[in-house]
């Protein structure tokens, strides 16, 4: 960073800012691009200024000191009996796409270290969703043999009932209360033993309002990564920004959805494929005994994360293949 006077702060080189989160969210107005300082009047003259800034960010290089801090942080967790699962992004990853941002689309960056990360709450949410969808056979997971298999009466719209079951799991004080709340949602011949195992596994893994679960999920940190600028290109901006009565006006035709509308390219920053992440979790008393059957909760959590991250993905735009992970020794496919 180079200070020219008290009122103006100019960043001549993005690598001179050690905290990328600060640069991305706060300092970009002082970034110099093609010899011109980014100001409001520059934005008015150059509509591509946002994409230019993002392309400059794409080449940002984190200093070795930051990388050492992240490595030491992961090692500290491991020294405190946290398990580490290393996985690699199979395609672009974007967490926090809906965060407020000058660039229209945000990106989750650690406030202190400035590095990409996935919040622990998101990791826990993915493991929880994977568990529920496996139990009710909504997605074809290969592993997770320890998880019981149940069926919903309404299998055509399973997620509506899954929300009710999830709520019942969290709010019920015991299995009897839970059974009363969900029995009408399940097929009539549901084995009570399988339902009971499902209830207690969920309770031990994720906790309820009246019970603390055994698993602690913490933030997943990127240990090797680079940024990549991507683009979305909506074609019907005039239609979506028009009023409902204008859309019904077929005589003008302007507000009908059609291929004559100009595309509106929107650039946004992502974590590129091939980025290595450390997923960290701790299981207190990993051996769980349920009526004589012993379940290894540590192994179950690992399988939940592997299956969920490889099949469902995490973050935004999962329907476009974003956010899915592969093994550390695998190579990402060419898009």
CSV table of N, CA, C and O in Angstrom, one decimal, residues 158-271:
chain,number,residue,atom,x,y,z
A,158,UNK,N,-41.6,-35.3,-1.2
A,158,UNK,CA,-41.0,-35.7,0.1
A,158,UNK,C,-40.5,-34.6,0.9
A,158,UNK,O,-40.5,-34.7,2.2
A,159,UNK,N,-40.1,-33.5,0.3
A,159,UNK,CA,-39.5,-32.4,1.1
A,159,UNK,C,-40.4,-31.7,2.0
A,159,UNK,O,-40.0,-31.2,3.0
A,160,UNK,N,-41.7,-31.7,1.6
A,160,UNK,CA,-42.7,-31.0,2.5
A,160,UNK,C,-42.8,-31.8,3.8
A,160,UNK,O,-42.8,-31.2,4.9
A,161,UNK,N,-42.8,-33.1,3.7
A,161,UNK,CA,-42.9,-33.9,5.0
A,161,UNK,C,-41.6,-34.0,5.7
A,161,UNK,O,-41.6,-34.1,6.9
A,162,UNK,N,-40.5,-33.9,4.9
A,162,UNK,CA,-39.2,-33.9,5.6
A,162,UNK,C,-39.0,-32.7,6.5
A,162,UNK,O,-38.4,-32.8,7.5
A,163,UNK,N,-39.5,-31.5,6.1
A,163,UNK,CA,-39.5,-30.3,6.9
A,163,UNK,C,-40.2,-30.6,8.2
A,163,UNK,O,-39.7,-30.2,9.3
A,164,UNK,N,-41.4,-31.2,8.2
A,164,UNK,CA,-42.2,-31.5,9.4
A,164,UNK,C,-41.4,-32.5,10.3
A,164,UNK,O,-41.4,-32.3,11.5
A,165,UNK,N,-40.8,-33.5,9.7
A,165,UNK,CA,-40.1,-34.5,10.5
A,165,UNK,C,-38.9,-33.8,11.1
A,165,UNK,O,-38.6,-34.1,12.3
A,166,UNK,N,-38.2,-33.0,10.4
A,166,UNK,CA,-37.0,-32.3,10.9
A,166,UNK,C,-37.4,-31.4,12.1
A,166,UNK,O,-36.7,-31.4,13.2
A,167,UNK,N,-38.5,-30.7,12.0
A,167,UNK,CA,-39.0,-29.9,13.1
A,167,UNK,C,-39.4,-30.8,14.3
A,167,UNK,O,-39.1,-30.4,15.5
A,168,UNK,N,-40.0,-31.9,14.1
A,168,UNK,CA,-40.4,-32.8,15.2
A,168,UNK,C,-39.2,-33.4,15.9
A,168,UNK,O,-39.2,-33.5,17.1
A,169,UNK,N,-38.1,-33.7,15.1
A,169,UNK,CA,-36.9,-34.2,15.7
A,169,UNK,C,-36.3,-33.1,16.7
A,169,UNK,O,-35.9,-33.5,17.8
A,170,UNK,N,-36.3,-31.9,16.3
A,170,UNK,CA,-35.7,-30.9,17.1
A,170,UNK,C,-36.5,-30.5,18.3
A,170,UNK,O,-36.0,-30.3,19.4
A,171,UNK,N,-37.9,-30.5,18.2
A,171,UNK,CA,-38.7,-30.0,19.3
A,171,UNK,C,-39.2,-31.1,20.2
A,171,UNK,O,-39.6,-30.8,21.4
A,172,UNK,N,-39.2,-32.4,19.8
A,172,UNK,CA,-39.7,-33.4,20.7
A,172,UNK,C,-38.7,-33.7,21.9
A,172,UNK,O,-37.5,-33.7,21.7
A,173,UNK,N,-39.3,-33.9,23.1
A,173,UNK,CA,-38.5,-34.1,24.3
A,173,UNK,C,-38.1,-35.6,24.4
A,173,UNK,O,-37.1,-35.9,25.1
A,174,UNK,N,-38.8,-36.5,23.8
A,174,UNK,CA,-38.5,-37.9,23.8
A,174,UNK,C,-39.0,-38.6,22.6
A,174,UNK,O,-39.7,-38.0,21.8
A,175,UNK,N,-38.7,-39.9,22.5
A,175,UNK,CA,-39.1,-40.6,21.3
A,175,UNK,C,-40.6,-40.8,21.2
A,175,UNK,O,-41.2,-40.7,20.1
A,176,UNK,N,-41.2,-41.0,22.3
A,176,UNK,CA,-42.7,-41.1,22.3
A,176,UNK,C,-43.4,-39.9,21.7
A,176,UNK,O,-44.3,-40.0,20.8
A,177,UNK,N,-42.9,-38.7,22.1
A,177,UNK,CA,-43.5,-37.5,21.5
A,177,UNK,C,-43.2,-37.4,20.0
A,177,UNK,O,-44.1,-37.0,19.3
A,178,UNK,N,-42.0,-37.7,19.7
A,178,UNK,CA,-41.6,-37.7,18.2
A,178,UNK,C,-42.5,-38.6,17.4
A,178,UNK,O,-43.0,-38.3,16.3
A,179,UNK,N,-42.7,-39.8,17.9
A,179,UNK,CA,-43.5,-40.8,17.2
A,179,UNK,C,-44.9,-40.4,17.0
A,179,UNK,O,-45.5,-40.5,15.9
A,180,UNK,N,-45.5,-39.7,17.9
A,180,UNK,CA,-46.8,-39.2,17.8
A,180,UNK,C,-46.9,-38.1,16.7
A,180,UNK,O,-47.9,-38.0,16.0
A,181,UNK,N,-45.9,-37.3,16.6
A,181,UNK,CA,-45.9,-36.2,15.6
A,181,UNK,C,-45.7,-36.7,14.2
A,181,UNK,O,-46.2,-36.0,13.3
A,182,UNK,N,-45.0,-37.8,14.0
A,182,UNK,CA,-44.6,-38.2,12.6
A,182,UNK,C,-45.3,-39.4,12.1
A,182,UNK,O,-45.2,-39.7,10.9
A,183,UNK,N,-46.0,-40.2,12.9
A,183,UNK,CA,-46.6,-41.5,12.5
A,183,UNK,C,-47.5,-41.3,11.3
A,183,UNK,O,-47.6,-42.3,10.5
A,184,UNK,N,-48.2,-40.2,11.2
A,184,UNK,CA,-49.1,-40.0,10.1
A,184,UNK,C,-48.4,-39.7,8.7
A,184,UNK,O,-49.0,-39.8,7.7
A,185,UNK,N,-47.1,-39.4,8.8
A,185,UNK,CA,-46.3,-39.1,7.7
A,185,UNK,C,-45.6,-40.3,7.1
A,185,UNK,O,-45.2,-40.2,5.9
A,186,UNK,N,-45.6,-41.4,7.8
A,186,UNK,CA,-44.8,-42.6,7.4
A,186,UNK,C,-45.8,-43.6,6.9
A,186,UNK,O,-47.0,-43.6,7.3
A,187,UNK,N,-45.3,-44.6,6.2
A,187,UNK,CA,-46.1,-45.7,5.7
A,187,UNK,C,-46.5,-46.5,7.0
A,187,UNK,O,-45.9,-46.5,8.0
A,188,UNK,N,-47.7,-47.2,6.8
A,188,UNK,CA,-48.3,-47.9,8.0
A,188,UNK,C,-47.4,-48.9,8.6
A,188,UNK,O,-47.5,-49.1,9.9
A,189,UNK,N,-46.6,-49.6,7.8
A,189,UNK,CA,-45.9,-50.8,8.4
A,189,UNK,C,-44.4,-50.4,8.8
A,189,UNK,O,-43.5,-51.2,8.8
A,190,UNK,N,-44.2,-49.1,9.1
A,190,UNK,CA,-42.9,-48.6,9.5
A,190,UNK,C,-42.4,-49.4,10.8
A,190,UNK,O,-43.1,-49.3,11.8
A,191,UNK,N,-41.3,-50.1,10.7
A,191,UNK,CA,-40.8,-50.8,11.9
A,191,UNK,C,-40.4,-49.8,13.0
A,191,UNK,O,-39.7,-48.8,12.8
A,192,UNK,N,-40.9,-50.0,14.2
A,192,UNK,CA,-40.7,-49.1,15.3
A,192,UNK,C,-39.2,-49.0,15.7
A,192,UNK,O,-38.7,-48.0,16.1
A,193,UNK,N,-38.5,-50.2,15.5
A,193,UNK,CA,-37.1,-50.2,15.9
A,193,UNK,C,-36.3,-49.3,14.9
A,193,UNK,O,-35.4,-48.6,15.4
A,194,UNK,N,-36.6,-49.3,13.6
A,194,UNK,CA,-35.9,-48.5,12.7
A,194,UNK,C,-36.1,-47.0,12.9
A,194,UNK,O,-35.2,-46.2,12.9
A,195,UNK,N,-37.4,-46.7,13.3
A,195,UNK,CA,-37.7,-45.3,13.6
A,195,UNK,C,-37.0,-44.8,14.8
A,195,UNK,O,-36.5,-43.7,14.9
A,196,UNK,N,-36.9,-45.7,15.8
A,196,UNK,CA,-36.3,-45.4,17.1
A,196,UNK,C,-34.8,-45.1,16.8
A,196,UNK,O,-34.2,-44.2,17.4
A,197,UNK,N,-34.2,-46.0,16.0
A,197,UNK,CA,-32.8,-45.8,15.7
A,197,UNK,C,-32.5,-44.5,15.0
A,197,UNK,O,-31.5,-43.8,15.3
A,198,UNK,N,-33.4,-44.2,14.1
A,198,UNK,CA,-33.3,-42.9,13.3
A,198,UNK,C,-33.4,-41.7,14.3
A,198,UNK,O,-32.5,-40.8,14.2
A,199,UNK,N,-34.3,-41.8,15.3
A,199,UNK,CA,-34.4,-40.7,16.2
A,199,UNK,C,-33.2,-40.5,17.1
A,199,UNK,O,-32.7,-39.4,17.2
A,200,UNK,N,-32.7,-41.6,17.6
A,200,UNK,CA,-31.6,-41.5,18.5
A,200,UNK,C,-30.2,-41.1,17.8
A,200,UNK,O,-29.4,-40.4,18.3
A,201,UNK,N,-30.1,-41.6,16.6
A,201,UNK,CA,-28.9,-41.3,15.8
A,201,UNK,C,-28.9,-39.8,15.5
A,201,UNK,O,-27.9,-39.1,15.6
A,202,UNK,N,-30.0,-39.3,15.1
A,202,UNK,CA,-30.1,-37.8,14.8
A,202,UNK,C,-29.8,-37.0,16.1
A,202,UNK,O,-29.1,-36.0,16.0
A,203,UNK,N,-30.4,-37.5,17.2
A,203,UNK,CA,-30.2,-36.8,18.4
A,203,UNK,C,-28.8,-36.7,18.9
A,203,UNK,O,-28.3,-35.7,19.3
A,204,UNK,N,-28.1,-37.8,18.7
A,204,UNK,CA,-26.7,-37.9,19.1
A,204,UNK,C,-25.8,-37.1,18.2
A,204,UNK,O,-24.8,-36.5,18.6
A,205,UNK,N,-26.1,-37.1,16.9
A,205,UNK,CA,-25.3,-36.5,15.9
A,205,UNK,C,-25.4,-34.9,15.9
A,205,UNK,O,-24.5,-34.2,15.9
A,206,UNK,N,-26.7,-34.5,15.9
A,206,UNK,CA,-27.0,-33.1,15.6
A,206,UNK,C,-27.6,-32.3,16.8
A,206,UNK,O,-27.7,-31.1,16.8
A,207,UNK,N,-28.1,-33.1,17.8
A,207,UNK,CA,-28.7,-32.4,19.0
A,207,UNK,C,-30.1,-32.0,18.7
A,207,UNK,O,-30.6,-31.9,17.6
A,208,UNK,N,-30.8,-31.6,19.8
A,208,UNK,CA,-32.2,-31.1,19.7
A,208,UNK,C,-32.2,-29.8,20.6
A,208,UNK,O,-31.2,-29.4,21.2
A,209,UNK,N,-33.4,-29.3,20.8
A,209,UNK,CA,-33.6,-28.1,21.6
A,209,UNK,C,-33.3,-28.5,23.1
A,209,UNK,O,-33.0,-27.6,23.9
A,210,UNK,N,-33.5,-29.7,23.5
A,210,UNK,CA,-33.3,-30.1,24.9
A,210,UNK,C,-32.1,-31.0,25.1
A,210,UNK,O,-31.9,-31.5,26.2
A,211,UNK,N,-31.3,-31.3,24.0
A,211,UNK,CA,-30.2,-32.2,24.1
A,211,UNK,C,-29.1,-31.8,23.3
A,211,UNK,O,-29.2,-31.4,22.1
A,212,UNK,N,-27.9,-31.8,23.9
A,212,UNK,CA,-26.7,-31.4,23.1
A,212,UNK,C,-26.1,-32.6,22.4
A,212,UNK,O,-25.8,-33.6,23.0
A,213,UNK,N,-25.9,-32.5,21.1
A,213,UNK,CA,-25.3,-33.6,20.3
A,213,UNK,C,-23.9,-33.8,20.6
A,213,UNK,O,-23.2,-32.9,21.2
A,214,UNK,N,-23.3,-34.9,20.1
A,214,UNK,CA,-21.9,-35.2,20.3
A,214,UNK,C,-20.9,-34.7,19.3
A,214,UNK,O,-19.7,-34.7,19.6
A,215,UNK,N,-21.4,-34.1,18.2
A,215,UNK,CA,-20.5,-33.7,17.1
A,215,UNK,C,-20.4,-32.2,17.1
A,215,UNK,O,-21.3,-31.5,17.2
A,216,UNK,N,-19.1,-31.8,17.0
A,216,UNK,CA,-18.8,-30.4,16.9
A,216,UNK,C,-18.3,-30.1,15.4
A,216,UNK,O,-17.2,-30.7,15.1
A,217,UNK,N,-19.0,-29.3,14.7
A,217,UNK,CA,-18.5,-29.0,13.3
A,217,UNK,C,-17.9,-27.6,13.4
A,217,UNK,O,-18.5,-26.7,13.9
A,218,UNK,N,-16.7,-27.4,12.8
A,218,UNK,CA,-16.1,-26.1,12.7
A,218,UNK,C,-15.9,-25.7,11.3
A,218,UNK,O,-16.2,-26.5,10.4
A,219,UNK,N,-15.5,-24.5,11.1
A,219,UNK,CA,-15.3,-24.0,9.7
A,219,UNK,C,-14.3,-24.8,8.9
A,219,UNK,O,-13.3,-25.3,9.4
A,220,UNK,N,-14.6,-25.0,7.6
A,220,UNK,CA,-13.7,-25.7,6.7
A,220,UNK,C,-12.9,-24.7,6.0
A,220,UNK,O,-13.4,-23.8,5.3
A,221,UNK,N,-11.5,-24.8,6.1
A,221,UNK,CA,-10.6,-23.8,5.6
A,221,UNK,C,-10.0,-24.3,4.3
A,221,UNK,O,-9.6,-25.5,4.2
A,222,UNK,N,-9.8,-23.4,3.3
A,222,UNK,CA,-9.1,-23.7,2.1
A,222,UNK,C,-7.6,-23.6,2.4
A,222,UNK,O,-7.1,-22.6,3.0
A,223,UNK,N,-6.8,-24.7,2.1
A,223,UNK,CA,-5.4,-24.7,2.4
A,223,UNK,C,-4.6,-24.5,1.1
A,223,UNK,O,-3.4,-24.1,1.1
A,224,UNK,N,-5.2,-24.9,0.0
A,224,UNK,CA,-4.6,-24.6,-1.3
A,224,UNK,C,-5.7,-24.2,-2.3
A,224,UNK,O,-6.7,-24.9,-2.4
A,225,UNK,N,-5.6,-23.1,-2.9
A,225,UNK,CA,-6.7,-22.6,-3.8
A,225,UNK,C,-6.2,-21.4,-4.7
A,225,UNK,O,-5.1,-20.9,-4.5
A,226,UNK,N,-7.0,-21.1,-5.7
A,226,UNK,CA,-6.9,-19.9,-6.4
A,226,UNK,C,-8.3,-19.4,-6.8
A,226,UNK,O,-9.2,-20.2,-6.8
A,227,UNK,N,-8.4,-18.2,-7.2
A,227,UNK,CA,-9.7,-17.6,-7.6
A,227,UNK,C,-10.0,-17.7,-9.1
A,227,UNK,O,-9.0,-17.9,-9.9
A,228,UNK,N,-11.2,-17.7,-9.4
A,228,UNK,CA,-11.6,-17.7,-10.8
A,228,UNK,C,-12.9,-16.8,-11.0
A,228,UNK,O,-13.8,-16.9,-10.3
A,229,UNK,N,-12.8,-16.0,-12.0
A,229,UNK,CA,-13.9,-15.2,-12.4
A,229,UNK,C,-14.9,-15.9,-13.3
A,229,UNK,O,-14.5,-16.5,-14.3
A,230,UNK,N,-16.1,-16.0,-12.9
A,230,UNK,CA,-17.2,-16.7,-13.7
A,230,UNK,C,-18.2,-15.7,-14.1
A,230,UNK,O,-18.2,-14.5,-13.7
A,231,UNK,N,-19.2,-16.1,-14.9
A,231,UNK,CA,-20.2,-15.2,-15.5
A,231,UNK,C,-21.5,-15.9,-15.5
A,231,UNK,O,-21.6,-17.1,-15.8
A,232,UNK,N,-22.6,-15.1,-15.1
A,232,UNK,CA,-23.9,-15.5,-15.4
A,232,UNK,C,-24.5,-14.5,-16.4
A,232,UNK,O,-24.1,-13.3,-16.3
A,233,UNK,N,-25.4,-14.9,-17.3
A,233,UNK,CA,-25.8,-14.1,-18.4
A,233,UNK,C,-27.3,-14.1,-18.6
A,233,UNK,O,-27.8,-14.6,-19.6
A,234,UNK,N,-28.1,-13.5,-17.7
A,234,UNK,CA,-29.5,-13.4,-17.8
A,234,UNK,C,-29.9,-12.6,-19.1
A,234,UNK,O,-29.4,-11.6,-19.4
A,235,UNK,N,-31.0,-13.1,-19.8
A,235,UNK,CA,-31.4,-12.5,-21.0
A,235,UNK,C,-32.7,-11.7,-20.9
A,235,UNK,O,-33.1,-11.0,-21.8
A,236,UNK,N,-33.4,-11.8,-19.8
A,236,UNK,CA,-34.7,-11.3,-19.7
A,236,UNK,C,-34.8,-10.2,-18.6
A,236,UNK,O,-35.8,-10.2,-17.8
A,237,UNK,N,-33.8,-9.4,-18.4
A,237,UNK,CA,-33.8,-8.4,-17.4
A,237,UNK,C,-35.0,-7.4,-17.5
A,237,UNK,O,-35.7,-7.1,-16.5
A,238,UNK,N,-35.3,-7.0,-18.7
A,238,UNK,CA,-36.4,-6.0,-18.9
A,238,UNK,C,-37.8,-6.7,-18.4
A,238,UNK,O,-38.6,-6.0,-17.8
A,239,UNK,N,-37.9,-7.9,-18.7
A,239,UNK,CA,-39.2,-8.6,-18.3
A,239,UNK,C,-39.3,-8.7,-16.8
A,239,UNK,O,-40.3,-8.4,-16.2
A,240,UNK,N,-38.2,-9.1,-16.1
A,240,UNK,CA,-38.3,-9.3,-14.7
A,240,UNK,C,-38.3,-8.0,-13.9
A,240,UNK,O,-38.9,-8.0,-12.8
A,241,UNK,N,-37.8,-6.9,-14.5
A,241,UNK,CA,-37.9,-5.6,-13.8
A,241,UNK,C,-39.1,-4.8,-14.2
A,241,UNK,O,-39.3,-3.7,-13.7
A,242,UNK,N,-40.0,-5.4,-15.1
A,242,UNK,CA,-41.2,-4.7,-15.4
A,242,UNK,C,-42.3,-4.9,-14.4
A,242,UNK,O,-42.2,-5.9,-13.7
A,243,UNK,N,-43.3,-4.1,-14.5
A,243,UNK,CA,-44.5,-4.3,-13.6
A,243,UNK,C,-45.4,-5.4,-14.2
A,243,UNK,O,-45.3,-5.7,-15.4
A,244,UNK,N,-46.2,-6.0,-13.4
A,244,UNK,CA,-47.0,-7.1,-13.8
A,244,UNK,C,-48.0,-6.7,-14.9
A,244,UNK,O,-48.3,-7.5,-15.8
A,245,UNK,N,-48.6,-5.5,-14.8
A,245,UNK,CA,-49.5,-5.1,-15.9
A,245,UNK,C,-48.8,-4.9,-17.2
A,245,UNK,O,-49.4,-5.1,-18.3
A,246,UNK,N,-47.5,-4.5,-17.2
A,246,UNK,CA,-46.8,-4.3,-18.4
A,246,UNK,C,-46.5,-5.7,-19.1
A,246,UNK,O,-46.5,-5.8,-20.3
A,247,UNK,N,-46.3,-6.7,-18.2
A,247,UNK,CA,-46.0,-8.1,-18.8
A,247,UNK,C,-47.2,-8.6,-19.5
A,247,UNK,O,-47.1,-9.4,-20.4
A,248,UNK,N,-48.4,-8.2,-19.1
A,248,UNK,CA,-49.7,-8.7,-19.7
A,248,UNK,C,-50.0,-7.9,-21.0
A,248,UNK,O,-50.9,-8.3,-21.8
A,249,UNK,N,-49.3,-6.8,-21.3
A,249,UNK,CA,-49.5,-6.0,-22.5
A,249,UNK,C,-48.8,-6.7,-23.7
A,249,UNK,O,-47.7,-6.4,-24.0
A,250,UNK,N,-49.5,-7.5,-24.4
A,250,UNK,CA,-49.0,-8.3,-25.5
A,250,UNK,C,-48.8,-7.4,-26.7
A,250,UNK,O,-48.1,-7.8,-27.6
A,251,UNK,N,-49.5,-6.2,-26.8
A,251,UNK,CA,-49.4,-5.4,-28.0
A,251,UNK,C,-48.0,-4.8,-28.1
A,251,UNK,O,-47.4,-4.7,-29.2
A,252,UNK,N,-47.4,-4.3,-27.0
A,252,UNK,CA,-46.1,-3.7,-27.1
A,252,UNK,C,-45.0,-4.8,-27.3
A,252,UNK,O,-44.1,-4.6,-28.1
A,253,UNK,N,-45.2,-5.9,-26.7
A,253,UNK,CA,-44.2,-7.0,-26.9
A,253,UNK,C,-42.9,-6.9,-26.2
A,253,UNK,O,-42.2,-7.8,-26.1
A,254,UNK,N,-42.6,-5.7,-25.8
A,254,UNK,CA,-41.3,-5.4,-25.1
A,254,UNK,C,-41.1,-6.2,-23.9
A,254,UNK,O,-40.0,-6.7,-23.6
A,255,UNK,N,-42.1,-6.5,-23.1
A,255,UNK,CA,-42.0,-7.1,-21.8
A,255,UNK,C,-42.3,-8.6,-21.9
A,255,UNK,O,-42.5,-9.2,-20.9
A,256,UNK,N,-42.5,-9.1,-23.1
A,256,UNK,CA,-42.7,-10.6,-23.2
A,256,UNK,C,-41.3,-11.2,-23.2
A,256,UNK,O,-40.3,-10.7,-23.6
A,257,UNK,N,-41.2,-12.4,-22.7
A,257,UNK,CA,-40.0,-13.2,-22.7
A,257,UNK,C,-39.7,-13.6,-24.1
A,257,UNK,O,-40.4,-14.3,-24.7
A,258,UNK,N,-38.5,-13.2,-24.6
A,258,UNK,CA,-38.1,-13.5,-25.9
A,258,UNK,C,-36.6,-13.4,-26.2
A,258,UNK,O,-35.9,-12.8,-25.3
A,259,UNK,N,-36.1,-13.9,-27.3
A,259,UNK,CA,-34.7,-13.8,-27.5
A,259,UNK,C,-34.2,-12.5,-28.1
A,259,UNK,O,-33.1,-12.4,-28.5
A,260,UNK,N,-35.1,-11.5,-28.2
A,260,UNK,CA,-34.7,-10.2,-28.7
A,260,UNK,C,-34.2,-9.3,-27.6
A,260,UNK,O,-33.6,-8.2,-27.8
A,261,UNK,N,-34.3,-9.7,-26.3
A,261,UNK,CA,-33.8,-8.9,-25.2
A,261,UNK,C,-32.3,-9.0,-25.2
A,261,UNK,O,-31.7,-10.1,-25.5
A,262,UNK,N,-31.6,-7.9,-24.8
A,262,UNK,CA,-30.2,-7.9,-24.7
A,262,UNK,C,-29.7,-8.7,-23.5
A,262,UNK,O,-30.3,-8.5,-22.4
A,263,UNK,N,-28.7,-9.5,-23.6
A,263,UNK,CA,-28.2,-10.2,-22.4
A,263,UNK,C,-27.5,-9.3,-21.4
A,263,UNK,O,-27.0,-8.2,-21.8
A,264,UNK,N,-27.5,-9.6,-20.1
A,264,UNK,CA,-26.9,-8.8,-19.1
A,264,UNK,C,-25.8,-9.6,-18.4
A,264,UNK,O,-26.1,-10.2,-17.4
A,265,UNK,N,-24.6,-9.5,-18.9
A,265,UNK,CA,-23.5,-10.3,-18.2
A,265,UNK,C,-23.2,-9.8,-16.8
A,265,UNK,O,-23.1,-8.6,-16.6
A,266,UNK,N,-23.2,-10.8,-15.9
A,266,UNK,CA,-22.8,-10.5,-14.5
A,266,UNK,C,-21.6,-11.3,-14.1
A,266,UNK,O,-21.7,-12.5,-14.1
A,267,UNK,N,-20.5,-10.6,-13.8
A,267,UNK,CA,-19.3,-11.3,-13.4
A,267,UNK,C,-19.3,-11.5,-11.9
A,267,UNK,O,-19.7,-10.6,-11.2
A,268,UNK,N,-18.7,-12.6,-11.5
A,268,UNK,CA,-18.6,-12.8,-10.0
A,268,UNK,C,-17.4,-13.7,-9.7
A,268,UNK,O,-16.9,-14.5,-10.6
A,269,UNK,N,-16.9,-13.6,-8.5
A,269,UNK,CA,-15.7,-14.3,-8.1
A,269,UNK,C,-16.0,-15.7,-7.5
A,269,UNK,O,-16.9,-15.7,-6.7
A,270,UNK,N,-15.3,-16.7,-7.8
A,270,UNK,CA,-15.5,-18.0,-7.3
A,270,UNK,C,-14.1,-18.6,-6.8
A,270,UNK,O,-13.0,-18.1,-7.2
A,271,UNK,N,-14.1,-19.7,-6.1
A,271,UNK,CA,-12.9,-20.4,-5.8
A,271,UNK,C,-12.8,-21.5,-6.9
A,271,UNK,O,-13.8,-22.2,-7.2
